[in-house]
N, CA, C and O atoms as CSV, one atom per row, in Angstrom:
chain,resi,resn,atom,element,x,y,z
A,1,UNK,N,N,226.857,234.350,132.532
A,1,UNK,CA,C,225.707,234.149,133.375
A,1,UNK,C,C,225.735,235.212,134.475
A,1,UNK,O,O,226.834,235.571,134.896
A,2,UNK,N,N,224.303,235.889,135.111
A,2,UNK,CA,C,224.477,237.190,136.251
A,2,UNK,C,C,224.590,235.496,137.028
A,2,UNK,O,O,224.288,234.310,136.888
A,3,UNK,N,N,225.386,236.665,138.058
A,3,UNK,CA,C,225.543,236.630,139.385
A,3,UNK,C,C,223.861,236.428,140.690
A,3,UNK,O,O,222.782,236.144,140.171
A,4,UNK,N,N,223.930,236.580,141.887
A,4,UNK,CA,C,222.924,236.578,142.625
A,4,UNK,C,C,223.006,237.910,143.224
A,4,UNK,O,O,224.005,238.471,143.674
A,5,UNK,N,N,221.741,238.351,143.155
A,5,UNK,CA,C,221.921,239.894,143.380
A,5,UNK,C,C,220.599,239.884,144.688
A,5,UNK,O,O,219.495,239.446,144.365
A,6,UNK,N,N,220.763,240.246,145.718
A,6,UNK,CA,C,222.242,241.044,146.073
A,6,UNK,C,C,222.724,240.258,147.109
A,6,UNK,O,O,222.150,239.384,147.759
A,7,UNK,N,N,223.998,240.741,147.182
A,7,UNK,CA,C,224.984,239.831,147.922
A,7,UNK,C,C,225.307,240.473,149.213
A,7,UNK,O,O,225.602,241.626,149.528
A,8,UNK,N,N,225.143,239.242,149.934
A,8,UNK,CA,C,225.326,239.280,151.252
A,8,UNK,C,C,226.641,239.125,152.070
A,8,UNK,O,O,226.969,238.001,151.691
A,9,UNK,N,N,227.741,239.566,153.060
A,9,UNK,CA,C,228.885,239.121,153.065
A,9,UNK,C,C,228.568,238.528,154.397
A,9,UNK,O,O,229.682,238.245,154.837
A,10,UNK,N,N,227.867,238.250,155.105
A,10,UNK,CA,C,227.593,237.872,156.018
A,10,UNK,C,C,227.201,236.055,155.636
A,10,UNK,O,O,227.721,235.005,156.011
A,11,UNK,N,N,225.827,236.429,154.553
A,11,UNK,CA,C,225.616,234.746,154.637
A,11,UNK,C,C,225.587,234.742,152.682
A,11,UNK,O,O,224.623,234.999,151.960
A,12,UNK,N,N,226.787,234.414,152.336
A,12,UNK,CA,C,226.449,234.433,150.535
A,12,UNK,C,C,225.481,233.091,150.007
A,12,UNK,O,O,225.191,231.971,150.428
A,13,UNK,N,N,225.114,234.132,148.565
A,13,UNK,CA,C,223.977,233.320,147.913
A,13,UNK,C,C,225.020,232.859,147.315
A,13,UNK,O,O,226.112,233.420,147.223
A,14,UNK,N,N,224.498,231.112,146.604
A,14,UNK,CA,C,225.202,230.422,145.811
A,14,UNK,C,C,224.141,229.532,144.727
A,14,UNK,O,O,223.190,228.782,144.948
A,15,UNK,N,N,224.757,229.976,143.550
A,15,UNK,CA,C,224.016,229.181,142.308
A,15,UNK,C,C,223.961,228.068,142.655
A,15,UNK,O,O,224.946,227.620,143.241
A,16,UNK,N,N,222.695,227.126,142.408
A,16,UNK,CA,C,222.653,225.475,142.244
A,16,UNK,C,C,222.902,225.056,140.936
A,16,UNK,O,O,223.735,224.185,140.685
A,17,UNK,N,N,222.457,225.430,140.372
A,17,UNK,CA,C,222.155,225.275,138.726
A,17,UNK,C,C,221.659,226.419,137.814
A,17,UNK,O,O,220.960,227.360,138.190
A,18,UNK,N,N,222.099,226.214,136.612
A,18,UNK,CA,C,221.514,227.348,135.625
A,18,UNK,C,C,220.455,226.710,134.742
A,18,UNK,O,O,220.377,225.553,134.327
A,19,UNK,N,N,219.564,227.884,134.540
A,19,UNK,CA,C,218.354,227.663,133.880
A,19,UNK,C,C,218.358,226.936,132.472
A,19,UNK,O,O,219.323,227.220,131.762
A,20,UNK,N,N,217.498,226.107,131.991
A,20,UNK,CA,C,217.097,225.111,131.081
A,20,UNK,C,C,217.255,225.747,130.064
A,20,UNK,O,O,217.322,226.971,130.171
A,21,UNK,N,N,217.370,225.103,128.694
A,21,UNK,CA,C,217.161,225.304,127.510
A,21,UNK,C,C,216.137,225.751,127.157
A,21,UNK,O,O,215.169,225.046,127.439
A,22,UNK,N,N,215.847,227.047,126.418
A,22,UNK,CA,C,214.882,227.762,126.104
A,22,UNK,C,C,214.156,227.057,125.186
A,22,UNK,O,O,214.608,226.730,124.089
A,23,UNK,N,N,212.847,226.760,125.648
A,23,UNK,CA,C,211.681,225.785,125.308
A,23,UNK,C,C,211.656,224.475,125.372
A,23,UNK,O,O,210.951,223.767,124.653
A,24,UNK,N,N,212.770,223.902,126.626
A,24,UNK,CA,C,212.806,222.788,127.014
A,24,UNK,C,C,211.225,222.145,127.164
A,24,UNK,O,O,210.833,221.068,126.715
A,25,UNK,N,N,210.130,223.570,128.259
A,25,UNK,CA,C,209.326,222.772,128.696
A,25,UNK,C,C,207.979,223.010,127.818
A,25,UNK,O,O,206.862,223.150,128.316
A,26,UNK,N,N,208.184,223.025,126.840
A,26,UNK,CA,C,207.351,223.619,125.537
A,26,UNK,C,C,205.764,222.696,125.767
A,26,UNK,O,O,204.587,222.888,126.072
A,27,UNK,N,N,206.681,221.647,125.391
A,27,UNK,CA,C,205.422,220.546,125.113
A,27,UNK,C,C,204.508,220.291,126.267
A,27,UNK,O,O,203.400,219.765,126.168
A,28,UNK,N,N,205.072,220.710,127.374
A,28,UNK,CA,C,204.433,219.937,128.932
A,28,UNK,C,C,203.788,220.991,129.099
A,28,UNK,O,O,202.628,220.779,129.449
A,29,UNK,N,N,204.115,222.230,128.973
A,29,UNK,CA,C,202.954,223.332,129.212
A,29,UNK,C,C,201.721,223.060,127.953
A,29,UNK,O,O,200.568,222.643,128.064
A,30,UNK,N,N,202.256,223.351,127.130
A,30,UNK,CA,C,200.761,222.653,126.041
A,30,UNK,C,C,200.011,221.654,125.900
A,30,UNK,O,O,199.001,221.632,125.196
A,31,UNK,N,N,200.492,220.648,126.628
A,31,UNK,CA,C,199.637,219.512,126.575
A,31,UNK,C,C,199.071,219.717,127.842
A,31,UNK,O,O,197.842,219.775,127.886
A,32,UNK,N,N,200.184,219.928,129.654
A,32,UNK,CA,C,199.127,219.660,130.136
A,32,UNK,C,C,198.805,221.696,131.568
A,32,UNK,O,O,198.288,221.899,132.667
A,33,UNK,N,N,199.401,222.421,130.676
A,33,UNK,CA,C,198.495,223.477,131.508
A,33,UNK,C,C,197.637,224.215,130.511
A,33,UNK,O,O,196.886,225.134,130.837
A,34,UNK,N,N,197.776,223.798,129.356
A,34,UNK,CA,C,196.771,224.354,128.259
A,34,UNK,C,C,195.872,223.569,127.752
A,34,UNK,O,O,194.872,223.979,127.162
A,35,UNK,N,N,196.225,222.082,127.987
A,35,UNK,CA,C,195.100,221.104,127.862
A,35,UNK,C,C,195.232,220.360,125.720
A,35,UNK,O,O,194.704,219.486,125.032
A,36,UNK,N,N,196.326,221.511,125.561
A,36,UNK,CA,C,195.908,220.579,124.150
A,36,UNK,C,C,196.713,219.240,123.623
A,36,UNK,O,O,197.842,218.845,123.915
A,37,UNK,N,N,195.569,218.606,122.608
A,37,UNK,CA,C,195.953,217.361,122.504
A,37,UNK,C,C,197.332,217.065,121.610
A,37,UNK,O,O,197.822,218.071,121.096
A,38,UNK,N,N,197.865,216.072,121.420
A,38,UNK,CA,C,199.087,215.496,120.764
A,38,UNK,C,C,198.594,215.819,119.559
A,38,UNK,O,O,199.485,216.217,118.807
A,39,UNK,N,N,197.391,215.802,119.022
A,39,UNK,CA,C,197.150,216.117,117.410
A,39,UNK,C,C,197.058,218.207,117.088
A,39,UNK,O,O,197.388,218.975,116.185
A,40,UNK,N,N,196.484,218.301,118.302
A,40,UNK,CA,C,196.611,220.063,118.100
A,40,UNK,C,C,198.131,220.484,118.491
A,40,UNK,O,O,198.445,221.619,118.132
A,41,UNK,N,N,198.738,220.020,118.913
A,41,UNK,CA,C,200.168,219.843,119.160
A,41,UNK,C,C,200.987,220.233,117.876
A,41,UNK,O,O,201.647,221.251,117.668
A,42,UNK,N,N,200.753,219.097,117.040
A,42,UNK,CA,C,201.247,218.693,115.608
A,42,UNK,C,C,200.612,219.722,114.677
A,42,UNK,O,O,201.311,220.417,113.939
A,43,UNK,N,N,199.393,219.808,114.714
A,43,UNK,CA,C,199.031,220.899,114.042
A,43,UNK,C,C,199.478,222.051,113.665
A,43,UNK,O,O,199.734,222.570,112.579
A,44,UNK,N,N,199.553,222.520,115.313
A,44,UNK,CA,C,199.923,224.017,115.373
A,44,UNK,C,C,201.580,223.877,115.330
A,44,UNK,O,O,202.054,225.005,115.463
A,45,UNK,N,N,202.450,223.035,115.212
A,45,UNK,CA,C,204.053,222.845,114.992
A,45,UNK,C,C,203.813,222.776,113.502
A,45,UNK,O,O,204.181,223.827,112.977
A,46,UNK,N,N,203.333,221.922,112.653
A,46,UNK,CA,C,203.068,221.796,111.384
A,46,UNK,C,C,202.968,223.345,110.599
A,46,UNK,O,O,203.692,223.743,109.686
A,47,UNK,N,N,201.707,224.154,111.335
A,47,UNK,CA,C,201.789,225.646,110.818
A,47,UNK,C,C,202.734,226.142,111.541
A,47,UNK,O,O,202.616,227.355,111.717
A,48,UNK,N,N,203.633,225.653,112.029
A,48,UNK,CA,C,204.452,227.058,112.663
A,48,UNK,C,C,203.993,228.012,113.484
A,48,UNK,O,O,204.619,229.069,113.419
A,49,UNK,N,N,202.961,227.965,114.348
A,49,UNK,CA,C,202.076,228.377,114.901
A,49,UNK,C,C,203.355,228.273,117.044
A,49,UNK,O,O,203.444,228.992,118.040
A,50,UNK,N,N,203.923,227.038,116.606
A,50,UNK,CA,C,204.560,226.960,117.859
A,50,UNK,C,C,205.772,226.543,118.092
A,50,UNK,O,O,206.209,226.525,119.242
């Protein structure tokens, strides 16, 4: 994992946590900042589309 760039010796940056599983937030952006439904959902997973 990088580091925090750039580093300060005065006041250091410190990790909280590391970033999510790639396409954790798959479904929540498609349903609700793209608006589509649970059946266009399935659809487009069905074709491989997503």
């Amino acid at each position: 994992m990088a580091n925090v760039v750039p580093r300060f010796t005065v006041d250091p940056a410190q990790l909280r946590h590391s970033a999510g599983d790639v396409g954790q937030d798959n479904h929540e952006v498609y349903r609700d900042w793209l608006g589509l439904s649970e059946q266009q959902i399935e659809r487009l997973t069905q074709k491989k589309v997503i």
